[in-house]
Coordinates of C-alpha atoms and ligand atoms in Angstrom, one line a residue:
M1 CA 13.2 -7.6 10.7
N2 CA 14.7 -5.7 13.6
N3 CA 14.2 -2.0 14.4
K4 CA 17.4 -0.9 12.6
P5 CA 17.6 -2.9 9.4
H6 CA 20.3 -2.1 6.8
I7 CA 18.4 -0.3 4.0
I8 CA 19.9 1.2 0.8
V9 CA 18.5 3.2 -2.1
E10 CA 18.4 1.6 -5.5
P11 CA 17.2 2.7 -9.0
T12 CA 14.3 0.9 -10.7
A13 CA 13.7 0.4 -14.4
D14 CA 11.3 3.4 -14.8
G15 CA 13.8 5.8 -13.3
S16 CA 12.1 6.0 -9.8
A17 CA 14.1 4.8 -6.9
T18 CA 13.2 2.2 -4.3
L19 CA 14.7 0.8 -1.1
F20 CA 16.4 -2.6 -0.6
V21 CA 16.4 -4.3 2.8
K22 CA 19.5 -6.4 3.1
E23 CA 18.3 -8.5 6.0
L24 CA 15.1 -9.6 4.1
D25 CA 16.7 -9.6 0.6
E26 CA 13.7 -7.6 -0.4
H27 CA 12.8 -4.3 -2.2
Y28 CA 10.0 -1.9 -1.2
H29 CA 8.7 -1.8 -4.8
S30 CA 9.1 -3.6 -8.1
V31 CA 12.6 -3.3 -9.5
K32 CA 10.8 -3.0 -12.9
G33 CA 9.5 0.4 -11.8
A34 CA 8.5 1.8 -8.4
I35 CA 6.1 4.6 -9.5
T36 CA 4.7 2.5 -12.4
E37 CA 3.7 -0.2 -9.8
S38 CA 2.1 2.4 -7.5
Q39 CA 0.1 3.9 -10.3
H40 CA -1.1 0.7 -11.9
I41 CA -1.6 -1.7 -9.1
Y42 CA -2.9 0.6 -6.4
R43 CA -4.1 4.0 -7.8
D44 CA -5.7 2.7 -11.0
S45 CA -6.7 -0.9 -10.3
A46 CA -8.1 -0.2 -6.8
F47 CA -8.7 3.5 -5.9
L48 CA -9.8 4.9 -9.2
H49 CA -11.6 1.6 -10.0
R50 CA -13.7 1.8 -6.8
S51 CA -14.1 5.5 -6.5
D52 CA -17.6 6.7 -7.3
G53 CA -17.6 10.3 -6.0
T54 CA -18.4 9.4 -2.4
P55 CA -15.7 9.7 0.2
I56 CA -13.6 6.5 0.2
R57 CA -12.0 5.0 3.3
L58 CA -8.7 3.5 2.1
L59 CA -6.4 1.2 4.1
E60 CA -2.8 0.7 3.1
V61 CA -0.8 -2.1 4.7
G62 CA 2.7 -0.8 4.7
F63 CA 3.2 3.0 4.4
G64 CA 6.9 2.5 3.5
T65 CA 8.2 5.5 1.5
G66 CA 4.7 7.1 1.1
L67 CA 4.9 6.6 -2.7
N68 CA 1.4 5.0 -3.0
A69 CA 0.0 7.7 -0.7
V70 CA 1.3 10.6 -2.8
V71 CA 0.4 9.0 -6.1
T72 CA -3.2 8.7 -4.7
A73 CA -3.2 12.2 -3.3
M74 CA -2.3 13.5 -6.8
V75 CA -5.6 12.2 -8.2
A76 CA -7.8 12.9 -5.2
D77 CA -10.4 15.6 -6.2
E78 CA -14.0 16.5 -5.9
Q79 CA -14.9 13.3 -7.7
H80 CA -12.4 11.2 -5.8
P81 CA -12.3 12.2 -2.1
V82 CA -10.3 9.9 0.2
H83 CA -9.4 9.3 3.8
Y84 CA -6.2 7.4 3.5
I85 CA -5.2 5.3 6.5
S86 CA -1.7 3.8 6.3
L87 CA -0.2 1.3 8.7
E88 CA 3.5 1.1 9.3
K89 CA 5.4 -0.8 11.9
Y90 CA 8.8 0.5 11.0
P91 CA 8.7 4.2 9.9
L92 CA 11.6 5.2 7.8
E93 CA 14.1 7.9 8.7
A94 CA 13.6 11.3 7.0
Q95 CA 17.2 11.2 5.6
L96 CA 16.4 8.0 3.7
L97 CA 13.2 9.5 2.3
T98 CA 15.2 12.5 1.1
T99 CA 17.8 10.3 -0.6
L100 CA 15.1 8.5 -2.5
A101 CA 14.4 11.8 -4.4
H102 CA 10.8 10.9 -5.1
D103 CA 10.1 14.7 -5.0
A104 CA 11.5 14.8 -8.6
I105 CA 8.8 12.4 -9.9
V106 CA 5.7 13.3 -7.9
D107 CA 4.1 16.5 -6.7
P108 CA 6.9 17.6 -4.2
T109 CA 4.6 19.8 -2.1
L110 CA 2.1 16.9 -1.5
L111 CA 5.0 14.5 -0.8
R112 CA 6.5 16.8 1.8
A113 CA 3.1 17.4 3.4
I114 CA 2.5 13.6 3.6
H115 CA 6.0 12.9 5.0
D116 CA 5.8 15.8 7.5
S117 CA 2.3 14.9 8.7
Q118 CA 2.1 13.9 12.3
W119 CA 1.6 10.1 13.0
N120 CA -1.5 8.6 14.6
T121 CA -3.9 11.4 13.8
P122 CA -5.9 12.3 10.6
I123 CA -4.3 15.3 8.8
P124 CA -6.1 17.0 5.9
I125 CA -3.5 17.5 3.1
T126 CA -6.0 18.9 0.6
P127 CA -9.8 19.4 0.7
Y128 CA -10.0 15.9 -0.9
F129 CA -7.2 13.9 0.7
T130 CA -6.7 13.3 4.4
I131 CA -3.8 11.1 5.5
E132 CA -3.8 9.1 8.7
K133 CA -0.5 7.4 9.1
R134 CA -0.6 5.0 12.0
I135 CA 2.5 3.5 13.7
S136 CA 0.9 0.2 14.1
D137 CA 1.5 -3.6 13.8
Y138 CA -0.9 -4.8 11.2
L139 CA -0.9 -8.3 12.8
V140 CA -1.6 -7.2 16.4
D141 CA -3.3 -3.8 16.7
P142 CA -7.0 -3.1 16.1
L143 CA -7.6 -2.4 12.4
P144 CA -9.7 0.5 11.1
Q145 CA -13.3 -0.5 10.1
S146 CA -15.6 0.4 7.2
I147 CA -12.9 0.2 4.5
D148 CA -13.7 0.6 0.8
V149 CA -10.2 0.1 -0.7
V150 CA -7.2 -1.9 0.5
Y151 CA -3.7 -1.4 -0.8
F152 CA -2.2 -4.7 0.3
D153 CA 1.5 -3.8 -0.1
A154 CA 3.3 -6.0 2.5
F155 CA 6.7 -7.6 1.8
A156 CA 6.4 -10.8 -0.3
P157 CA 4.9 -14.0 1.2
D158 CA 8.3 -15.8 1.0
K159 CA 10.0 -12.9 2.9
Q160 CA 7.3 -12.1 5.5
P161 CA 4.8 -15.0 5.5
E162 CA 3.1 -14.0 8.7
M163 CA 1.5 -11.0 6.7
W164 CA -0.2 -13.4 4.3
T165 CA -1.9 -16.0 6.6
P166 CA -5.6 -17.1 6.5
K167 CA -5.9 -15.7 10.0
A168 CA -4.6 -12.2 9.1
F169 CA -6.7 -12.1 5.9
A170 CA -9.8 -13.1 7.8
R171 CA -9.3 -10.2 10.2
L172 CA -8.8 -7.9 7.3
Y173 CA -12.0 -9.2 5.6
D174 CA -14.0 -8.1 8.6
C175 CA -13.0 -4.5 8.1
L176 CA -14.4 -4.4 4.5
N177 CA -17.6 -2.7 3.4
I178 CA -19.7 -4.4 0.8
G179 CA -18.2 -3.4 -2.6
A180 CA -14.7 -3.0 -1.1
V181 CA -11.7 -3.8 -3.3
L182 CA -8.3 -5.0 -2.4
T183 CA -5.3 -5.1 -4.8
T184 CA -1.9 -6.6 -4.4
Y185 CA 1.1 -7.2 -6.6
C186 CA 1.2 -10.9 -5.5
A187 CA -0.8 -13.2 -7.8
K188 CA 0.3 -16.5 -6.4
G189 CA -2.3 -19.3 -6.7
E190 CA -2.1 -19.8 -2.9
I191 CA -3.0 -16.2 -2.2
R192 CA -5.7 -16.2 -4.8
R193 CA -7.3 -19.3 -3.3
L194 CA -7.0 -17.8 0.2
L195 CA -8.9 -14.6 -0.8
S196 CA -11.5 -16.7 -2.6
S197 CA -12.0 -18.9 0.4
L198 CA -13.0 -15.8 2.4
G199 CA -15.8 -15.1 -0.1
L200 CA -14.1 -12.5 -2.1
T201 CA -14.4 -12.4 -5.9
V202 CA -10.8 -12.5 -7.2
E203 CA -9.7 -11.3 -10.6
R204 CA -6.3 -11.7 -12.2
L205 CA -5.4 -8.4 -13.9
S206 CA -2.5 -7.6 -16.2
G207 CA 0.4 -6.2 -14.3
P208 CA 2.2 -2.9 -14.9
K209 CA 3.8 -2.4 -18.3
N210 CA 7.2 -4.1 -18.3
G211 CA 6.5 -5.4 -14.8
K212 CA 4.8 -8.5 -13.3
R213 CA 2.6 -10.5 -15.6
E214 CA -0.4 -10.5 -13.3
I215 CA -1.7 -8.8 -10.2
L216 CA -4.8 -9.5 -8.0
R217 CA -7.9 -7.6 -7.3
A218 CA -10.4 -9.0 -4.8
T219 CA -13.9 -7.6 -4.3
R220 CA -16.3 -8.1 -1.4
E221 CA -19.6 -8.5 -3.3
K222 CA -21.8 -9.3 -0.3
Ligands
SAM301 C1 6.6 -3.3 0.3 S1 6.8 -2.2 1.6 C2 5.5 -1.0 1.4 C3 5.9 0.1 0.3 C4 5.0 1.3 0.4 N1 3.6 1.0 0.2 C5 5.4 2.5 -0.4 O1 4.6 3.1 -1.1 O2 6.6 2.8 -0.3 C6 6.2 -3.1 3.0 C7 6.0 -2.2 4.3 O3 5.4 -3.0 5.3 C8 5.9 -2.6 6.6 N2 5.6 -3.6 7.6 C9 6.2 -4.8 7.8 N3 5.6 -5.5 8.8 C10 4.6 -4.7 9.2 C11 3.6 -4.9 10.2 N4 3.5 -6.0 10.9 N5 2.6 -3.9 10.3 C12 2.7 -2.8 9.6 N6 3.6 -2.6 8.6 C13 4.6 -3.5 8.4 C14 7.4 -2.5 6.2 O4 8.1 -1.7 7.2 C15 7.4 -1.8 4.9 O5 7.3 -0.4 5.0

């Protein structure tokens, strides 16, 4: 993908909009439902599953539209405090984020605060949700350490295979605390085996309603 890809806004089946990248022939979210995917795969199956009242350090691979971030911010509270670090190599233009109209389906004040927050520094959005958006190449730049939750939301393996290699996952594994969980929408056998080969315990979970049949959750048990 070059720095100025051709990106258009498209509706998804649950009424929330996503983006389509023509050069990659790829969407930012499931066409079966963008917000449904964020809530089920990332918020519920990873963050709320792992959250135990202690502050969570969360790493998102691919900030994109910020939908996963705001969906998480909306449930962050005294019982679920989180430092949310999100990596993005190609930040989207503000105009595109406005056209998506995600402010109609999430807390608009939180969404705006997340979108307006400065890059490359931690910014407290609420007492329980701090965002740290990093303009960063996941494959090259140093990764944050001591991570409890990973939202692995890269473009699909057939569209961006370099994000899904054994080498890249081995580097990610080294950032994980014991007990850390990673979820992703991709349940391919090849990815499942790769995560297992690193020593992670991998579960296949049901996908979002009306969406993908299965998703993956990988846990670092030791
Ligand atoms: C499926 S989208 C993420 C959707 C996002 N989580 C959301 O809630 O809107 C994948 C994202 O990964 C980003 N990306 C691609 N290559 C990357 C890299 N090497 N490092 C960091 N981000 C990358 C893309 O620009 C895109 O925003």
